Short mmCIF file of C-alpha atoms in Angstrom, two decimals:
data_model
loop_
_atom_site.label_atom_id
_atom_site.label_comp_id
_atom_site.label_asym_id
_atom_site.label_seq_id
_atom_site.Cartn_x
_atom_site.Cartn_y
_atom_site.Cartn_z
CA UNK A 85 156.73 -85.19 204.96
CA UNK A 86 154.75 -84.25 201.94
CA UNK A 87 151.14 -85.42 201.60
CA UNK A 88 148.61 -84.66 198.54
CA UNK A 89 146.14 -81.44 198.76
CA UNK A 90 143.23 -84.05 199.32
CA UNK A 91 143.34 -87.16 201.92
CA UNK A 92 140.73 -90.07 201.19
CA UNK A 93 138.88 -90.90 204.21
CA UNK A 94 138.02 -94.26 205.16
CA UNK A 95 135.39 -94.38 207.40
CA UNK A 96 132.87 -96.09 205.35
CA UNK A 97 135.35 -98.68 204.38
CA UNK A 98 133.50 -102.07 205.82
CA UNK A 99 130.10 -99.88 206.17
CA UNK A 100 128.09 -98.09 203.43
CA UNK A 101 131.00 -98.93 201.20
CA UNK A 102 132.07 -102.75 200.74
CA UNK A 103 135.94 -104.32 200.36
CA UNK A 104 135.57 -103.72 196.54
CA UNK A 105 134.11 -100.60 196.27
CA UNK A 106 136.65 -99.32 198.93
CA UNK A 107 139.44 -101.08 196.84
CA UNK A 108 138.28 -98.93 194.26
CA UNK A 109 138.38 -95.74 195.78
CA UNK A 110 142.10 -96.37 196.78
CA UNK A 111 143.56 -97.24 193.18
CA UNK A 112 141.72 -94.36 191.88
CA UNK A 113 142.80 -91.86 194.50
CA UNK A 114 146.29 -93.29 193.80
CA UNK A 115 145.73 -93.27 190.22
CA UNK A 116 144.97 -89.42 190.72
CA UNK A 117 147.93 -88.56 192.37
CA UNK A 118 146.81 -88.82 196.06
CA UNK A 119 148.89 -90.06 198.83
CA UNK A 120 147.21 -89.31 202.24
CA UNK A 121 145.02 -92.09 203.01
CA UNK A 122 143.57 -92.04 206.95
CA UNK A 123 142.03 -94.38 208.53
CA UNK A 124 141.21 -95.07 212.97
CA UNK A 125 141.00 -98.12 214.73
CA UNK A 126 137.20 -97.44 215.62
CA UNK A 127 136.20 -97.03 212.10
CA UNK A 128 133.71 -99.72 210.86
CA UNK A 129 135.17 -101.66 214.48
CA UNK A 130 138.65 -101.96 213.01
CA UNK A 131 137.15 -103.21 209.54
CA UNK A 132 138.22 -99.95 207.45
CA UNK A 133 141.85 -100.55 208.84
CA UNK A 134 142.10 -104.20 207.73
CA UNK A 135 140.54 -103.44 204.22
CA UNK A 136 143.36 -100.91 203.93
CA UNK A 137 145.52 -103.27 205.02
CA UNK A 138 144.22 -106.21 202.13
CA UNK A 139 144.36 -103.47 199.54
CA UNK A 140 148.31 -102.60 200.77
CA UNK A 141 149.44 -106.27 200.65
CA UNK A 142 147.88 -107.02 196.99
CA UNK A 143 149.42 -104.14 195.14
CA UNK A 144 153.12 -104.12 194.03
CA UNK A 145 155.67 -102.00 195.85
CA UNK A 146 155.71 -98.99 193.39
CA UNK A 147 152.26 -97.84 194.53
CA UNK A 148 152.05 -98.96 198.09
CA UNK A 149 155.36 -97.27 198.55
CA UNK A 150 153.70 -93.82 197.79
CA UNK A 151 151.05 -93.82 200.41
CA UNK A 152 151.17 -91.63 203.63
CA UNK A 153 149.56 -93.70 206.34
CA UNK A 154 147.57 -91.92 208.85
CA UNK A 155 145.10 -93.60 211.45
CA UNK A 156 144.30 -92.82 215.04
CA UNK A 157 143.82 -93.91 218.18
CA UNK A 158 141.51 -93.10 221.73
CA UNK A 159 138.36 -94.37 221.62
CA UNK A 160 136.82 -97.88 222.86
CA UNK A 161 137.86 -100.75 221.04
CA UNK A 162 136.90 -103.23 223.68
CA UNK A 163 134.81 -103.91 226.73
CA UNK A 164 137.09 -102.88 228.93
CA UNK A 165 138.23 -100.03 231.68
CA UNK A 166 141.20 -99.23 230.53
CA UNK A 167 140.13 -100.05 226.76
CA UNK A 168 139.87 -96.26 226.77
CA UNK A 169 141.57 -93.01 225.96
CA UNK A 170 145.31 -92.04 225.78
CA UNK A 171 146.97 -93.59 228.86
CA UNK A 172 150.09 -95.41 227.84
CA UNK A 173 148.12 -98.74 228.78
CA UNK A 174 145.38 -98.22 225.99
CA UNK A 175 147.08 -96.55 223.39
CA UNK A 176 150.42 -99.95 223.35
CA UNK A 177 147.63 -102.00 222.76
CA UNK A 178 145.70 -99.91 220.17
CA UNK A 179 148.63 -99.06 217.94
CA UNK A 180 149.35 -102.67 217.89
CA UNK A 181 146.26 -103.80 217.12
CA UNK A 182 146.31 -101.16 214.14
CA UNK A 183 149.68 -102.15 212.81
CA UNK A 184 148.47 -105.98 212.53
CA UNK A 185 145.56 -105.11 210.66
CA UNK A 186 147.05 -102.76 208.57
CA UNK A 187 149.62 -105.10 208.06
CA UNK A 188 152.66 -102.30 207.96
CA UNK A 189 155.33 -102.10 210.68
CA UNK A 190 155.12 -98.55 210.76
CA UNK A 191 152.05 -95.85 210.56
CA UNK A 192 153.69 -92.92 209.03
CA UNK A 193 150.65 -90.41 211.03
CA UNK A 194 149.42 -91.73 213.96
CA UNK A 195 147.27 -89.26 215.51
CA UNK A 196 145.43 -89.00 219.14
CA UNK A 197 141.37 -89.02 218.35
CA UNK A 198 140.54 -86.26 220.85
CA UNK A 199 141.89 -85.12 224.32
CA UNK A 200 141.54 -87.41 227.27
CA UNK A 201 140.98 -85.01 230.52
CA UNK A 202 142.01 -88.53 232.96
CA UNK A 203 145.51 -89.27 231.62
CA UNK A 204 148.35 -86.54 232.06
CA UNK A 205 149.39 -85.04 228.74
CA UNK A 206 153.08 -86.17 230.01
CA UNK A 207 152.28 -89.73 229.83
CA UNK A 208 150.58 -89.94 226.57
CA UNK A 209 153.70 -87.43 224.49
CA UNK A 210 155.78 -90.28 226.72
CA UNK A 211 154.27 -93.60 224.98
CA UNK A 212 153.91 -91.58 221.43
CA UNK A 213 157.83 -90.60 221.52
CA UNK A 214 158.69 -93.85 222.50
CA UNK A 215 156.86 -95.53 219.78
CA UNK A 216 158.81 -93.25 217.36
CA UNK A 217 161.88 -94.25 218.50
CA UNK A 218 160.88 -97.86 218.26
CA UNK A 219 159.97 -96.98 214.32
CA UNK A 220 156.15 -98.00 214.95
CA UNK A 221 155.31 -94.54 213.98
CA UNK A 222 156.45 -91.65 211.89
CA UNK A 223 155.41 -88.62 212.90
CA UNK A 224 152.59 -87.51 215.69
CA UNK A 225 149.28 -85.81 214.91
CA UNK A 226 146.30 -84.17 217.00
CA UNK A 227 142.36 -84.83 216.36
CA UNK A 228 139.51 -82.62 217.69
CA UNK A 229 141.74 -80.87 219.90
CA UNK A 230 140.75 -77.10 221.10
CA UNK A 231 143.13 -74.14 221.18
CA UNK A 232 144.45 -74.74 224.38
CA UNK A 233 144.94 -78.44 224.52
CA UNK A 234 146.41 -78.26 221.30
CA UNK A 235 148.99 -75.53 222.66
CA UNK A 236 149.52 -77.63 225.90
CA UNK A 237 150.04 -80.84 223.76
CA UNK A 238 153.12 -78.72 222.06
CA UNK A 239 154.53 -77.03 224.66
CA UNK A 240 154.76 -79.77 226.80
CA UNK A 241 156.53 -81.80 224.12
CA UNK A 242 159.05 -79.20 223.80
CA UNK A 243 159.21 -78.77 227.46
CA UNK A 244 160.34 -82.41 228.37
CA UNK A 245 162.17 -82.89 224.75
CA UNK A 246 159.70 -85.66 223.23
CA UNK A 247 158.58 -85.64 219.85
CA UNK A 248 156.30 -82.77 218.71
CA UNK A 249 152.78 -83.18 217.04
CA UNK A 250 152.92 -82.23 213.37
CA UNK A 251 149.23 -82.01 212.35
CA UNK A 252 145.86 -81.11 213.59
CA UNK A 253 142.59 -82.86 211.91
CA UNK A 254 139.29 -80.96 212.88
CA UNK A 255 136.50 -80.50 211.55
CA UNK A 256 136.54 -77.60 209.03
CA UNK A 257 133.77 -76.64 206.53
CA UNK A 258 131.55 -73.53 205.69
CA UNK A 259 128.74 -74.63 208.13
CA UNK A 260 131.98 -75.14 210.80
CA UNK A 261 133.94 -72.10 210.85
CA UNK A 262 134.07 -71.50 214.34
CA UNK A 263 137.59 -72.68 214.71
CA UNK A 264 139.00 -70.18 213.07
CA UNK A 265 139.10 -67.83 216.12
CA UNK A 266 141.42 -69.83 218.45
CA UNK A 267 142.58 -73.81 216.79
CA UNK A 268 143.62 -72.25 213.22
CA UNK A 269 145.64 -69.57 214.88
CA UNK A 270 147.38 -71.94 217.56
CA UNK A 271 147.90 -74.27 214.80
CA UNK A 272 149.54 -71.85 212.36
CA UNK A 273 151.79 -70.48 215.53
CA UNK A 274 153.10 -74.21 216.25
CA UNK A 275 153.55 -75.27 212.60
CA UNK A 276 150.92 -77.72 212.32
CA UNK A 277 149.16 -78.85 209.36
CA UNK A 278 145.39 -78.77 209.41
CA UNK A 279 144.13 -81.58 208.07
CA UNK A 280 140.35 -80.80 207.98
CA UNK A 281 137.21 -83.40 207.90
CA UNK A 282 133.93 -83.07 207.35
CA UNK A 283 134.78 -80.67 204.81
CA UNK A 284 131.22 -81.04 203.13
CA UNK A 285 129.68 -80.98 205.93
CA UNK A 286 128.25 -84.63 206.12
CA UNK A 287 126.79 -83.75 202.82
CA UNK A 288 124.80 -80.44 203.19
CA UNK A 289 126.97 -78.51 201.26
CA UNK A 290 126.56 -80.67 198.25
CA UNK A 291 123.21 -79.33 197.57
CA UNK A 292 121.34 -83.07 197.83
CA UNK A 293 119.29 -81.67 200.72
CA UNK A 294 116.20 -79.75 200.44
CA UNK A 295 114.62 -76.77 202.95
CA UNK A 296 111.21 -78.31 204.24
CA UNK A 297 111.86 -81.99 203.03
CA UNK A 298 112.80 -84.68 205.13
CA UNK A 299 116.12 -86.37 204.10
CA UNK A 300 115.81 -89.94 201.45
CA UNK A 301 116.00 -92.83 204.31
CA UNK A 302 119.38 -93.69 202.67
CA UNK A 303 121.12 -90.66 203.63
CA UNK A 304 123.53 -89.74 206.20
CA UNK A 305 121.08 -87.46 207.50
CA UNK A 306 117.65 -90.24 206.69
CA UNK A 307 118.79 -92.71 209.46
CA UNK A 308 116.87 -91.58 212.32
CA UNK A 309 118.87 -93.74 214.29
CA UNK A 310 122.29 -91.86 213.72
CA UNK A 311 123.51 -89.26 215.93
CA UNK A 312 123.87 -87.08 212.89
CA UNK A 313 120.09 -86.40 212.17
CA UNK A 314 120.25 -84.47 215.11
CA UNK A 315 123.11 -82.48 213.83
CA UNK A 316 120.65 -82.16 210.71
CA UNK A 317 118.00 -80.82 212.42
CA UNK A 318 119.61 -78.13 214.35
CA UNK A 319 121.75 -77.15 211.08
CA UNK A 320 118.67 -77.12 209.00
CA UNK A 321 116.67 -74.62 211.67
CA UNK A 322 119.01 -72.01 210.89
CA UNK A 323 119.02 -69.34 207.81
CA UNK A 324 122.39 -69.06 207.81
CA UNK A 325 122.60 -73.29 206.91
CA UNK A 326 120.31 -72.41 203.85
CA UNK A 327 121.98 -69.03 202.86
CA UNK A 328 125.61 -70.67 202.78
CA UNK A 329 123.91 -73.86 200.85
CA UNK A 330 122.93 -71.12 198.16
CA UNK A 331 126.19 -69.05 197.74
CA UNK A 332 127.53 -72.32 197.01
CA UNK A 333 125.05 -73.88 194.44
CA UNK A 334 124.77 -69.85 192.67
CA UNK A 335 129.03 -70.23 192.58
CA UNK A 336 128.85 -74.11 191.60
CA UNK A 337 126.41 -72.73 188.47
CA UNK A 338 128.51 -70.19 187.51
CA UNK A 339 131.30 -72.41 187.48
CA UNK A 340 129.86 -75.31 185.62
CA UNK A 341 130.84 -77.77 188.60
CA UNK A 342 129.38 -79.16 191.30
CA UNK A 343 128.30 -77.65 194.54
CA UNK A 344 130.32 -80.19 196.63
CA UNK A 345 133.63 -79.23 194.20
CA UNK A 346 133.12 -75.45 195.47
CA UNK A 347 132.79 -76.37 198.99
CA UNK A 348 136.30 -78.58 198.52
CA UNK A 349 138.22 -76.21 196.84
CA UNK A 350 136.91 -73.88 199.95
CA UNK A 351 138.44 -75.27 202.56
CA UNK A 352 141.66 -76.45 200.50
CA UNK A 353 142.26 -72.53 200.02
CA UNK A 354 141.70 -71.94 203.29
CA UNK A 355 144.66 -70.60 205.30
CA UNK A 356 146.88 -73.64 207.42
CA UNK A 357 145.00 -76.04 205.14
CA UNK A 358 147.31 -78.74 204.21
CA UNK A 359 144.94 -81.50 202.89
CA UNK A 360 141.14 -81.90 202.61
CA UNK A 361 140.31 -85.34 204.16
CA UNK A 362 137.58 -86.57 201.13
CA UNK A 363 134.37 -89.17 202.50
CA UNK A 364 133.07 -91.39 199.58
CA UNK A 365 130.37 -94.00 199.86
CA UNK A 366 130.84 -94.55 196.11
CA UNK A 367 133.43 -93.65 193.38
CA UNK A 368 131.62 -91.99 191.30
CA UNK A 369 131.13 -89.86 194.64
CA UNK A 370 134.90 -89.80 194.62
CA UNK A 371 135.13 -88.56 190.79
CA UNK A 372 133.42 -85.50 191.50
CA UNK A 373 135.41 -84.68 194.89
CA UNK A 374 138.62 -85.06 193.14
CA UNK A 375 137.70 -82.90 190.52
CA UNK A 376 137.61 -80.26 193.51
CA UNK A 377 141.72 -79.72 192.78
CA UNK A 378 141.54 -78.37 189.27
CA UNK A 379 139.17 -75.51 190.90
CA UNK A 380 140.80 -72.55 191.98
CA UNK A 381 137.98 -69.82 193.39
CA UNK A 382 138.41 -66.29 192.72
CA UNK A 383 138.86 -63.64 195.42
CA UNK A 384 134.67 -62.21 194.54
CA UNK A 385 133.95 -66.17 194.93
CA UNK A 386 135.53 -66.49 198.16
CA UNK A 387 134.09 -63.42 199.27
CA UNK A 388 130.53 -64.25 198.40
CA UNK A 389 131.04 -67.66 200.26
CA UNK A 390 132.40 -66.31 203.32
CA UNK A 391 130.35 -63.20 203.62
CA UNK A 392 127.27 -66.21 204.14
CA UNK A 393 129.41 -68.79 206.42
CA UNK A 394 130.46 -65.83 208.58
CA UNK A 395 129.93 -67.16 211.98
CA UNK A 396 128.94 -63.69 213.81
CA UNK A 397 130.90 -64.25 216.63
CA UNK A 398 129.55 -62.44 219.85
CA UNK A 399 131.23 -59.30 220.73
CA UNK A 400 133.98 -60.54 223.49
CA UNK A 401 136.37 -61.25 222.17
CA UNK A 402 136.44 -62.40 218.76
CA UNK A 403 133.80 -59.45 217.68
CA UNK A 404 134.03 -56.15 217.30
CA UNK A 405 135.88 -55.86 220.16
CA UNK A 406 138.48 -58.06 219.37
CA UNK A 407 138.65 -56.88 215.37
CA UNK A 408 142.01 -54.67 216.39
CA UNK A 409 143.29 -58.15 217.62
CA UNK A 410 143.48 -59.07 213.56
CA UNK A 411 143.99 -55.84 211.64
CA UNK A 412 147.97 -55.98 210.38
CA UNK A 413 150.33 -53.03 211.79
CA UNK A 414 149.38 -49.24 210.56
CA UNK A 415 152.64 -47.88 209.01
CA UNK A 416 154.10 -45.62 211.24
CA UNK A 417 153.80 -47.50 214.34
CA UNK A 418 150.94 -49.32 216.51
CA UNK A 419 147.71 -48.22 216.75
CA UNK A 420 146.34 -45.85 219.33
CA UNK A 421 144.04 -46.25 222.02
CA UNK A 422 141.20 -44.34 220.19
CA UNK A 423 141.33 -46.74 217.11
CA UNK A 424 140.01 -49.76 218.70
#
C-alpha cells in the first residue's frame, strides 16, 4: 500500500481545532496530494474519529476514494475493566466502535496504541488476523512499541501464520532520537514502515519557544495542567534542547523557510521513514508544514543538525563500544580483534 511522504494527524480534531477548521485541514491536505490521514479512538474521546467520518460521507467518491485510513486502538474508552488494552475482548468492541464513527466498513491501518504486558501477544495477532479476514481491516500496524516487543509482535505472527504488522508509528524528532539504536533497526530488519509523530517535537523545534521565558498560556507547553509542560520543563533544562533549536533556526535562515519546515524535511529523510505524521491546530499551521516536502536538506545541513541532536549514548553498548557494531565491512574481510 502506498501512502503520501506526510500523514495529517488528527488529534486536535474536536479539541483546539473545531469540525470546520478540521474539515479544512483535510481538503487541503487532499488538495496537496496527501493520502495518509490517522486518527485513534481516544483522540478528542472518539470526536476526531467521527469528524473524519462527517468529512468522508460529504465529499464525492473521487476524493474519499484516495485516502489511506489509519486509526488505533488500546487505551480506555470506557469505565470499564476490560475497557482496556489489547485482549480480544477490548479491542472487538473498539474497532467497532471506530468503524461506526468513521462511518467506513473497513480501516485500511489499524494499528495497536502501545504494548499491553496482561494480554498474550498470541491473542491480540489472533483477533487482528481475524478482523482481516473479515475485511474490517487492511493491513496491521504497531504504536510506541520498543525493539523487542516490536520483534516479538513479528515473529510471533510469522510463527503461528497470522497476519504480519506492516508499520511502526513512534515518536521520532531531533529532540527524540533515541530510537535509533534498537526500534529503527528492528523495524528496517522486519520491513516496517516508520511512521513517526511528534516530529516537531510538540512544537519546540519550530522556534516559537524562548530560553528563560515561560510559554504564552495558549500553548501546548502554557497549560500547566497538561502532562506536556512537564515534558517542557525537563526538555528546556538541557543545552542540548537549545543547541538543536539553533542548528535548526541558523539552517531555516539560510534556507529562507521556516524552522518547523527544516525539522519536517528532517525526519522525512531520515532512514525507514515512510511518512511524517503532521499536527495542525490551524491551516495556516498546515501551509507551512506542507511546504516541508519541496525541501530537500543537503548532506552539510544534515550534518550540522545531527552533530547537535546527537543523543551521546553511554558507552555500553550503543557508544564507543558498540561503534564496530555499525561500521560497514573493511574490504578484504572482517575486522580484527584490535580494531574495535
Amino acid at each position: 500500500m502506498v501512502v503520501s511522504a506526510y500523514a495529517l494527524g488528527t488529534m486536535t480534531f474536536g479539541g483546539a481545532t473545531d469540525e470546520a477548521g478540521s474539515h479544512k485541514q483535510l481538503d487541503r491536505f487532499v488538495d496537496a496530494g496527501g493520502t495518509l490521514v490517522d486518527t485513534a479512538d481516544v483522540y478528542t474521546g472518539g470526536e476526531s474519529e467521527s469528524i473524519v467520518g462527517r468529512w468522508l460521507a460529504a465529499r464525492p467518491a473521487e476524493v474519499t476514494d484516495r485516502v489511506i485510513l489509519a486509526s488505533k486502538g488500546r487505551f480506555p474508552t470506557a469505565d470499564d475493566p476490560n475497557g482496556v488494552g489489547l485482549s480480544r475482548r477490548h479491542l472487538a468492541r473498539a474497532l467497532d466502535a471506530s468503524l461506526r464513527r468513521l462511518g467506513v466498513a473497513t480501516i485500511d491501518l489499524y494499528q495497536v496504541h502501545a504494548w499491553d504486558p496482561l494480554t498474550p501477544l498470541e491473542e491480540t495477532l489472533s483477533f487482528l488476523d481475524d478482523a482481516v479476514h473479515a475485511g474490517k481491516i487492511g493491513y496491521i500496524g504497531l504504536s510506541n512499541f520498543t525493539g523487542w516487543q516490536l520483534q516479538r509482535a513479528v515473529d510471533v505472527a510469522a510463527f503461528t501464520g497470522r497476519t504480519r504488522p506492516v508499520s511502526l508509528q513512534p515518536q521520532y524528532n531531533l529532540l527524540s532520537r533515541e530510537l535509533e539504536w534498537e526500534i529503527v533497526p528492528a523495524a528496517q530488519a522486519n520491513g516496517l514502515g516508520l511512521l513517526p509523530w511528534s516530529p516537531l517535537a510538540g512544537g519546540l523545534l519550530t522556534g516559537k519557544y524562548k530560553r528563560g521565558e515561560r510559554p504564552a498560556s495558549q500553548t501546548r507547553f502554557g497549560d500547566r495542567s497538561m502532562p506536556s509542560q512537564v515534558m517542557y520543563e525537563a526538555r528546556s533544562a538541557q543545552q542540548r534542547t537549545w543547541d538543536v533549536i539553533e542548528a535548526v533556526a541558523a539552517v531555516a535562515a539560510d534556507r529562507g523557510v521556516s524552522s518547523a519546515q527544516v525539522a519536517l524535511a528532517w525526519v522525512a529523510a531520515r532512514p525507514g521513514v515512510t511518512s511524517v505524521i503532521l499536527g495542525a491546530r490551524a491551516l495556516d499551521q498546515l501551509e507551512d508544514n506542507l511546504a516541508a516536502a519541496d525541501l530537500t536538506l543537503t548532506a552539510e545541513e544534515i550534518q550540522r543538525l545531527d552533530t547537535a541532536s546527537d543523543p551521546a549514548p553511554a558507552d555500553y553498548p550503543y557508544g564507543n563500544f558498540g561503534a564496530f557494531q555499525r561500521l560497514r565491512p573493511i574490504t578484504g574481510g572482517r575486522p580484527s580483534l584490535s580494531t574495535r
